[in-house]
Amino acid sequence: MMPEISQKLKDRYFKLSGIPITALLVTFLYNIADPREKINWQFVDYLYLVLLAASLWFSNVKTHYLFRRNLYQIKSVHTRLITRYCITILLSYIVSLIFLLGWNQFLHAASFSYKTILSLQLITILISMLVASTYEIMYLSNERESDNVKIERTEKSKIQAELDSLRYQIDPHFIFNSLNTLSYLISQGPEGAKLFNDMLAKVYRYILIKKEKDLVLLKEEIEFGTNYFYLLKIRYQHGLNMKIEIKDIESESYLLPPLSIQILIENCIKHNYFTEKLPLNIFICVLKGHVTVSNNRNVKLFEMQSSRIGLKNLSERYKLITGGAIEITDTKEIFEVKLPILKS
């Protein structure tokens, strides 16, 4: 893919200083290159060389910019650079020849030989190539910076798209499980189903409000997790316990991705069996820097096939939003997930 042409460089001061310096270099280098044929340089000669330098400078820069798109169609870097310098040499030769012939004819009554003109041309061409190289570096640097910005924007867009995709996975996942529960309660009796439906509306309202946010208050998440657990208690009645402990921390001062605690509570239910005699105990501990959700292991012998959206979703969201990772401890006795929380 051919890159876009860079925006014009901010080279005003570079030109203002470079053009008079170029004129000085021409006189200085000529005296070194050919000391035998002296030129009695006058101020008017210097002004003329400034005009020559300005013409070379602007014509080369303009040509460089105009030919840039076509030059990028050449895949070989070496061929592209050779072509670029050939254009510079040809343009500099023509412009300098016209100006130096005029300088010799009108300011010095054609007193200098063509050899002198050629020497001055060679010097101006070398300086033009130096300037062209400088501009090539500046353009490449400018384009690289522009490309880095585009890459960064693309990465951000990609991350946002991935995050949106993960957010929208939550809704069908939550609805599917809730409807299964509601269907079961309807078969058991209308009172339990009504109570579950009212609490479900409250819980789902939270999801609709918070799902578009990257981060929510820890206090809100704990409250939401408590409401969600209440739904589970309506469904299962016995054998399910949850305890929340907050130590030395103000839950209003910390943030975490929405629905984090709910997903972990749901994960506990999904992968364990429990009865009144063999309860499932969920423990949520809030400490400075992280929230830990743990449960005792009563692993189902014949676990139904799972989409594994919940925990994977949470892990991916944490990576995208916070750049951190959740910590999972899985033993025969306990399953624990540690979530980093951010200071608001």
Short mmCIF file of C-alpha atoms in Angstrom, two decimals:
data_model
loop_
_atom_site.label_atom_id
_atom_site.label_comp_id
_atom_site.label_asym_id
_atom_site.label_seq_id
_atom_site.Cartn_x
_atom_site.Cartn_y
_atom_site.Cartn_z
CA MET A 1 0.00 0.00 0.00
CA MET A 2 1.35 3.40 -0.97
CA PRO A 3 1.61 5.78 1.98
CA GLU A 4 -0.16 9.08 2.00
CA ILE A 5 1.81 12.23 1.25
CA SER A 6 2.91 13.93 4.41
CA GLN A 7 1.69 17.35 5.31
CA LYS A 8 4.03 20.13 4.28
CA LEU A 9 6.90 20.52 6.68
CA LYS A 10 7.20 23.46 9.01
CA ASP A 11 10.54 24.56 7.58
CA ARG A 12 10.21 28.34 7.54
CA TYR A 13 13.18 29.02 9.82
CA PHE A 14 15.20 26.29 8.15
CA LYS A 15 14.75 28.11 4.83
CA LEU A 16 15.42 31.56 6.26
CA SER A 17 18.73 30.44 7.72
CA GLY A 18 19.64 27.86 5.08
CA ILE A 19 19.38 30.08 1.98
CA PRO A 20 21.93 32.77 3.02
CA ILE A 21 24.20 30.07 4.46
CA THR A 22 24.03 28.24 1.13
CA ALA A 23 25.18 31.41 -0.68
CA LEU A 24 28.12 31.72 1.73
CA LEU A 25 29.03 28.06 1.22
CA VAL A 26 29.13 28.50 -2.55
CA THR A 27 31.69 31.31 -2.25
CA PHE A 28 33.69 29.55 0.46
CA LEU A 29 33.83 26.15 -1.25
CA TYR A 30 34.70 27.68 -4.62
CA ASN A 31 37.73 29.44 -3.13
CA ILE A 32 38.88 26.11 -1.72
CA ALA A 33 38.08 24.09 -4.83
CA ASP A 34 39.71 26.42 -7.36
CA PRO A 35 42.07 28.89 -5.67
CA ARG A 36 43.88 29.65 -8.94
CA GLU A 37 41.03 31.58 -10.54
CA LYS A 38 40.04 34.20 -8.01
CA ILE A 39 36.64 35.88 -8.02
CA ASN A 40 36.47 39.31 -6.50
CA TRP A 41 33.24 38.68 -4.63
CA GLN A 42 31.14 41.79 -4.13
CA PHE A 43 28.04 42.26 -2.04
CA VAL A 44 25.96 42.25 -5.23
CA ASP A 45 27.48 38.84 -6.08
CA TYR A 46 26.40 37.55 -2.70
CA LEU A 47 22.86 38.87 -3.21
CA TYR A 48 22.76 37.16 -6.60
CA LEU A 49 23.92 33.88 -5.03
CA VAL A 50 21.21 34.27 -2.37
CA LEU A 51 18.69 34.56 -5.20
CA LEU A 52 20.23 31.48 -6.85
CA ALA A 53 20.13 29.56 -3.56
CA ALA A 54 16.50 30.56 -2.97
CA SER A 55 15.52 29.44 -6.47
CA LEU A 56 17.30 26.12 -6.06
CA TRP A 57 15.85 25.63 -2.59
CA PHE A 58 12.22 26.31 -3.48
CA SER A 59 12.32 24.46 -6.81
CA ASN A 60 13.87 21.36 -5.22
CA VAL A 61 11.47 21.36 -2.27
CA LYS A 62 8.46 21.82 -4.55
CA THR A 63 9.65 19.08 -6.90
CA HIS A 64 10.38 16.82 -3.96
CA TYR A 65 6.81 17.23 -2.73
CA LEU A 66 5.16 16.86 -6.16
CA PHE A 67 7.09 13.73 -7.14
CA ARG A 68 6.80 12.06 -3.75
CA ARG A 69 3.63 10.08 -4.51
CA ASN A 70 5.03 8.79 -7.80
CA LEU A 71 8.38 7.92 -6.23
CA TYR A 72 6.66 5.76 -3.63
CA GLN A 73 5.35 3.57 -6.43
CA ILE A 74 8.95 2.39 -6.86
CA LYS A 75 9.27 -0.58 -4.48
CA SER A 76 13.08 -0.68 -4.36
CA VAL A 77 14.43 1.84 -1.84
CA HIS A 78 17.77 2.13 -3.66
CA THR A 79 16.10 2.77 -7.00
CA ARG A 80 13.79 5.32 -5.41
CA LEU A 81 16.68 7.25 -3.83
CA ILE A 82 18.73 7.15 -7.04
CA THR A 83 15.73 8.51 -8.96
CA ARG A 84 15.21 11.18 -6.32
CA TYR A 85 18.82 12.39 -6.54
CA CYS A 86 18.85 12.27 -10.34
CA ILE A 87 15.88 14.65 -10.35
CA THR A 88 17.70 16.92 -7.89
CA ILE A 89 20.90 16.91 -9.97
CA LEU A 90 19.07 17.62 -13.23
CA LEU A 91 16.96 20.42 -11.75
CA SER A 92 19.93 21.97 -9.93
CA TYR A 93 22.06 21.81 -13.09
CA ILE A 94 19.43 23.63 -15.19
CA VAL A 95 18.61 26.31 -12.61
CA SER A 96 22.24 26.97 -11.66
CA LEU A 97 23.32 27.11 -15.32
CA ILE A 98 20.71 29.76 -16.13
CA PHE A 99 21.55 31.87 -13.07
CA LEU A 100 25.34 31.55 -13.35
CA LEU A 101 25.39 32.37 -17.06
CA GLY A 102 23.34 35.46 -16.28
CA TRP A 103 25.63 36.30 -13.34
CA ASN A 104 28.73 35.99 -15.57
CA GLN A 105 27.19 37.94 -18.44
CA PHE A 106 25.55 40.86 -16.64
CA LEU A 107 27.63 41.30 -13.49
CA HIS A 108 31.08 40.37 -14.79
CA ALA A 109 30.89 41.05 -18.55
CA ALA A 110 31.50 37.39 -19.43
CA SER A 111 34.97 37.51 -17.87
CA PHE A 112 34.85 33.99 -16.43
CA SER A 113 35.36 30.80 -18.38
CA TYR A 114 32.88 27.93 -18.62
CA LYS A 115 35.20 25.98 -16.31
CA THR A 116 34.49 28.52 -13.57
CA ILE A 117 30.76 28.28 -14.26
CA LEU A 118 30.99 24.47 -14.13
CA SER A 119 32.90 24.57 -10.82
CA LEU A 120 30.24 26.79 -9.29
CA GLN A 121 27.55 24.48 -10.69
CA LEU A 122 29.14 21.41 -9.14
CA ILE A 123 29.29 23.14 -5.77
CA THR A 124 25.64 24.23 -5.95
CA ILE A 125 24.58 20.72 -7.03
CA LEU A 126 26.42 19.15 -4.08
CA ILE A 127 24.77 21.58 -1.68
CA SER A 128 21.39 20.89 -3.32
CA MET A 129 21.88 17.16 -2.76
CA LEU A 130 22.73 17.85 0.88
CA VAL A 131 19.56 19.89 1.27
CA ALA A 132 17.55 17.21 -0.56
CA SER A 133 18.93 14.58 1.82
CA THR A 134 17.96 16.74 4.79
CA TYR A 135 14.44 17.12 3.46
CA GLU A 136 14.20 13.41 2.75
CA ILE A 137 15.09 12.69 6.37
CA MET A 138 12.62 15.32 7.58
CA TYR A 139 9.82 13.91 5.41
CA LEU A 140 10.51 10.35 6.52
CA SER A 141 10.59 11.42 10.15
CA ASN A 142 7.35 13.34 9.70
CA GLU A 143 5.68 10.39 8.00
CA ARG A 144 6.90 8.00 10.65
CA GLU A 145 5.42 10.21 13.35
CA SER A 146 2.18 10.42 11.37
CA ASP A 147 2.14 6.65 10.91
CA ASN A 148 2.72 6.15 14.63
CA VAL A 149 -0.27 8.38 15.38
CA LYS A 150 -2.39 6.45 12.89
CA ILE A 151 -1.26 3.14 14.36
CA GLU A 152 -2.07 4.37 17.85
CA ARG A 153 -5.52 5.52 16.75
CA THR A 154 -6.10 2.22 14.95
CA GLU A 155 -5.06 0.27 18.04
CA LYS A 156 -7.36 2.35 20.21
CA SER A 157 -10.22 1.79 17.77
CA LYS A 158 -9.48 -1.92 17.72
CA ILE A 159 -9.39 -2.09 21.51
CA GLN A 160 -12.64 -0.14 21.74
CA ALA A 161 -14.27 -2.49 19.22
CA GLU A 162 -13.08 -5.52 21.20
CA LEU A 163 -14.32 -3.98 24.42
CA ASP A 164 -17.72 -3.21 22.90
CA SER A 165 -17.92 -6.79 21.67
CA LEU A 166 -17.17 -8.08 25.16
CA ARG A 167 -19.78 -5.77 26.68
CA TYR A 168 -22.47 -6.98 24.34
CA GLN A 169 -21.66 -10.58 25.19
CA ILE A 170 -22.79 -9.91 28.76
CA ASP A 171 -26.43 -9.20 27.93
CA PRO A 172 -27.41 -12.45 26.16
CA HIS A 173 -25.34 -14.43 28.63
CA PHE A 174 -27.12 -12.88 31.62
CA ILE A 175 -30.58 -13.04 30.03
CA PHE A 176 -30.19 -16.69 29.06
CA ASN A 177 -29.36 -17.75 32.62
CA SER A 178 -32.04 -15.53 34.18
CA LEU A 179 -34.77 -16.80 31.89
CA ASN A 180 -33.87 -20.38 32.75
CA THR A 181 -34.24 -19.51 36.44
CA LEU A 182 -37.51 -17.66 35.88
CA SER A 183 -38.88 -20.59 33.89
CA TYR A 184 -38.08 -22.91 36.77
CA LEU A 185 -39.73 -20.61 39.36
CA ILE A 186 -42.90 -20.28 37.31
CA SER A 187 -43.23 -24.03 37.43
CA GLN A 188 -42.83 -23.91 41.23
CA GLY A 189 -45.31 -21.10 41.95
CA PRO A 190 -46.24 -17.54 40.94
CA GLU A 191 -45.14 -15.79 44.16
CA GLY A 192 -41.52 -16.82 43.84
CA ALA A 193 -41.58 -16.01 40.14
CA LYS A 194 -43.00 -12.51 40.79
CA LEU A 195 -40.41 -11.75 43.47
CA PHE A 196 -37.64 -12.94 41.18
CA ASN A 197 -39.02 -10.91 38.27
CA ASP A 198 -39.12 -7.68 40.32
CA MET A 199 -35.55 -8.13 41.51
CA LEU A 200 -34.48 -9.12 38.00
CA ALA A 201 -35.86 -5.81 36.67
CA LYS A 202 -33.82 -3.91 39.27
CA VAL A 203 -30.67 -5.85 38.43
CA TYR A 204 -31.11 -5.54 34.69
CA ARG A 205 -31.68 -1.79 35.02
CA TYR A 206 -28.21 -1.56 36.53
CA ILE A 207 -26.78 -3.48 33.58
CA LEU A 208 -28.42 -1.16 31.06
CA ILE A 209 -27.10 1.94 32.84
CA LYS A 210 -23.57 0.71 33.57
CA LYS A 211 -22.67 -1.56 30.68
CA GLU A 212 -21.43 1.31 28.49
CA LYS A 213 -19.01 2.49 31.16
CA ASP A 214 -15.42 1.30 31.39
CA LEU A 215 -15.30 1.63 35.16
CA VAL A 216 -17.86 1.95 37.97
CA LEU A 217 -17.64 2.59 41.69
CA LEU A 218 -16.76 -0.41 43.83
CA LYS A 219 -19.66 0.52 46.14
CA GLU A 220 -22.13 0.19 43.25
CA GLU A 221 -20.68 -3.14 42.20
CA ILE A 222 -20.96 -4.55 45.72
CA GLU A 223 -24.57 -3.42 45.93
CA PHE A 224 -25.30 -4.92 42.53
CA GLY A 225 -23.59 -8.17 43.51
CA THR A 226 -25.73 -8.32 46.64
CA ASN A 227 -28.92 -7.86 44.60
CA TYR A 228 -27.81 -10.48 42.15
CA PHE A 229 -27.09 -12.94 44.96
CA TYR A 230 -30.60 -12.29 46.25
CA LEU A 231 -31.92 -13.54 42.91
CA LEU A 232 -29.92 -16.70 43.40
CA LYS A 233 -31.29 -17.17 46.89
CA ILE A 234 -34.83 -16.95 45.53
CA ARG A 235 -33.94 -19.63 43.01
CA TYR A 236 -32.00 -22.05 45.21
CA GLN A 237 -33.41 -21.28 48.67
CA HIS A 238 -30.93 -23.36 50.67
CA GLY A 239 -27.30 -24.36 50.44
CA LEU A 240 -26.06 -21.00 49.24
CA ASN A 241 -24.32 -18.43 51.43
CA MET A 242 -22.41 -15.23 50.74
CA LYS A 243 -20.41 -12.98 53.02
CA ILE A 244 -18.92 -9.60 52.15
CA GLU A 245 -16.08 -8.12 54.17
CA ILE A 246 -14.61 -4.67 53.55
CA LYS A 247 -11.34 -3.94 55.37
CA ASP A 248 -9.71 -0.52 55.79
CA ILE A 249 -11.09 0.88 52.56
CA GLU A 250 -13.77 3.27 51.35
CA SER A 251 -15.65 1.56 48.55
CA GLU A 252 -16.66 4.97 47.14
CA SER A 253 -13.00 5.70 46.38
CA TYR A 254 -12.24 2.73 44.11
CA LEU A 255 -13.25 1.62 40.63
CA LEU A 256 -13.45 -1.62 38.66
CA PRO A 257 -15.07 -2.79 35.38
CA PRO A 258 -18.87 -3.18 35.63
CA LEU A 259 -20.45 -6.60 36.36
CA SER A 260 -17.12 -7.99 37.58
CA ILE A 261 -18.41 -9.29 40.91
CA GLN A 262 -21.65 -10.61 39.37
CA ILE A 263 -19.72 -12.68 36.84
CA LEU A 264 -17.63 -14.28 39.59
CA ILE A 265 -20.67 -15.07 41.73
CA GLU A 266 -22.32 -16.64 38.70
CA ASN A 267 -19.15 -18.61 38.01
CA CYS A 268 -19.28 -20.07 41.53
CA ILE A 269 -22.83 -21.30 41.00
CA LYS A 270 -22.19 -22.66 37.55
CA HIS A 271 -19.30 -24.94 38.42
CA ASN A 272 -20.28 -26.26 41.86
CA TYR A 273 -23.10 -28.30 43.35
CA PHE A 274 -24.51 -27.53 46.79
CA THR A 275 -27.19 -28.66 49.22
CA GLU A 276 -28.40 -27.60 52.64
CA LYS A 277 -26.00 -30.11 54.19
CA LEU A 278 -23.18 -29.32 51.80
CA PRO A 279 -23.48 -25.56 51.21
CA LEU A 280 -21.57 -23.40 48.79
CA ASN A 281 -19.97 -20.51 50.65
CA ILE A 282 -19.00 -17.45 48.66
CA PHE A 283 -16.70 -14.96 50.36
CA ILE A 284 -16.03 -11.48 48.99
CA CYS A 285 -13.15 -9.66 50.64
CA VAL A 286 -12.39 -6.06 49.76
CA LEU A 287 -8.87 -4.92 50.58
CA LYS A 288 -6.79 -1.98 49.44
CA GLY A 289 -5.77 -2.66 45.86
CA HIS A 290 -7.99 -5.65 45.07
CA VAL A 291 -11.24 -7.53 45.56
CA THR A 292 -11.11 -11.28 46.19
CA VAL A 293 -14.04 -13.56 45.42
CA SER A 294 -13.55 -17.11 46.67
CA ASN A 295 -15.65 -20.22 47.25
CA ASN A 296 -15.21 -23.71 48.59
CA ARG A 297 -14.97 -26.39 45.91
CA ASN A 298 -17.90 -28.76 45.42
CA VAL A 299 -17.11 -29.60 41.83
CA LYS A 300 -19.94 -31.06 39.79
CA LEU A 301 -19.20 -34.60 38.70
CA PHE A 302 -21.05 -34.17 35.41
CA GLU A 303 -20.79 -30.51 34.51
CA MET A 304 -22.90 -29.26 31.62
CA GLN A 305 -21.05 -27.85 28.64
CA SER A 306 -20.23 -24.18 29.26
CA SER A 307 -19.69 -21.35 26.80
CA ARG A 308 -17.00 -20.05 29.19
CA ILE A 309 -17.94 -16.49 28.28
CA GLY A 310 -18.09 -15.18 31.85
CA LEU A 311 -14.58 -15.54 33.28
CA LYS A 312 -12.89 -15.17 29.89
CA ASN A 313 -14.92 -12.04 29.24
CA LEU A 314 -13.89 -10.56 32.58
CA SER A 315 -10.23 -11.34 32.00
CA GLU A 316 -10.24 -9.73 28.55
CA ARG A 317 -12.06 -6.62 29.78
CA TYR A 318 -9.53 -6.16 32.55
CA LYS A 319 -6.67 -6.33 30.05
CA LEU A 320 -8.30 -3.82 27.71
CA ILE A 321 -9.52 -1.34 30.33
CA THR A 322 -6.88 -1.42 33.06
CA GLY A 323 -3.93 -3.12 31.36
CA GLY A 324 -3.82 -5.42 34.39
CA ALA A 325 -4.70 -9.06 34.83
CA ILE A 326 -6.90 -10.98 37.22
CA GLU A 327 -5.30 -13.64 39.43
CA ILE A 328 -6.86 -17.10 39.69
CA THR A 329 -6.10 -19.65 42.39
CA ASP A 330 -7.60 -23.08 41.78
CA THR A 331 -7.05 -25.91 44.28
CA LYS A 332 -9.05 -28.94 45.41
CA GLU A 333 -10.43 -27.00 48.38
CA ILE A 334 -10.92 -23.46 47.07
CA PHE A 335 -11.37 -21.43 43.92
CA GLU A 336 -10.34 -17.78 44.19
CA VAL A 337 -10.24 -14.84 41.80
CA LYS A 338 -8.44 -11.63 42.73
CA LEU A 339 -9.52 -8.48 40.88
CA PRO A 340 -7.35 -5.35 40.85
CA ILE A 341 -9.23 -2.16 41.74
CA LEU A 342 -8.24 1.37 40.78
CA LYS A 343 -8.13 4.47 42.92
CA SER A 344 -10.75 6.94 41.68
#
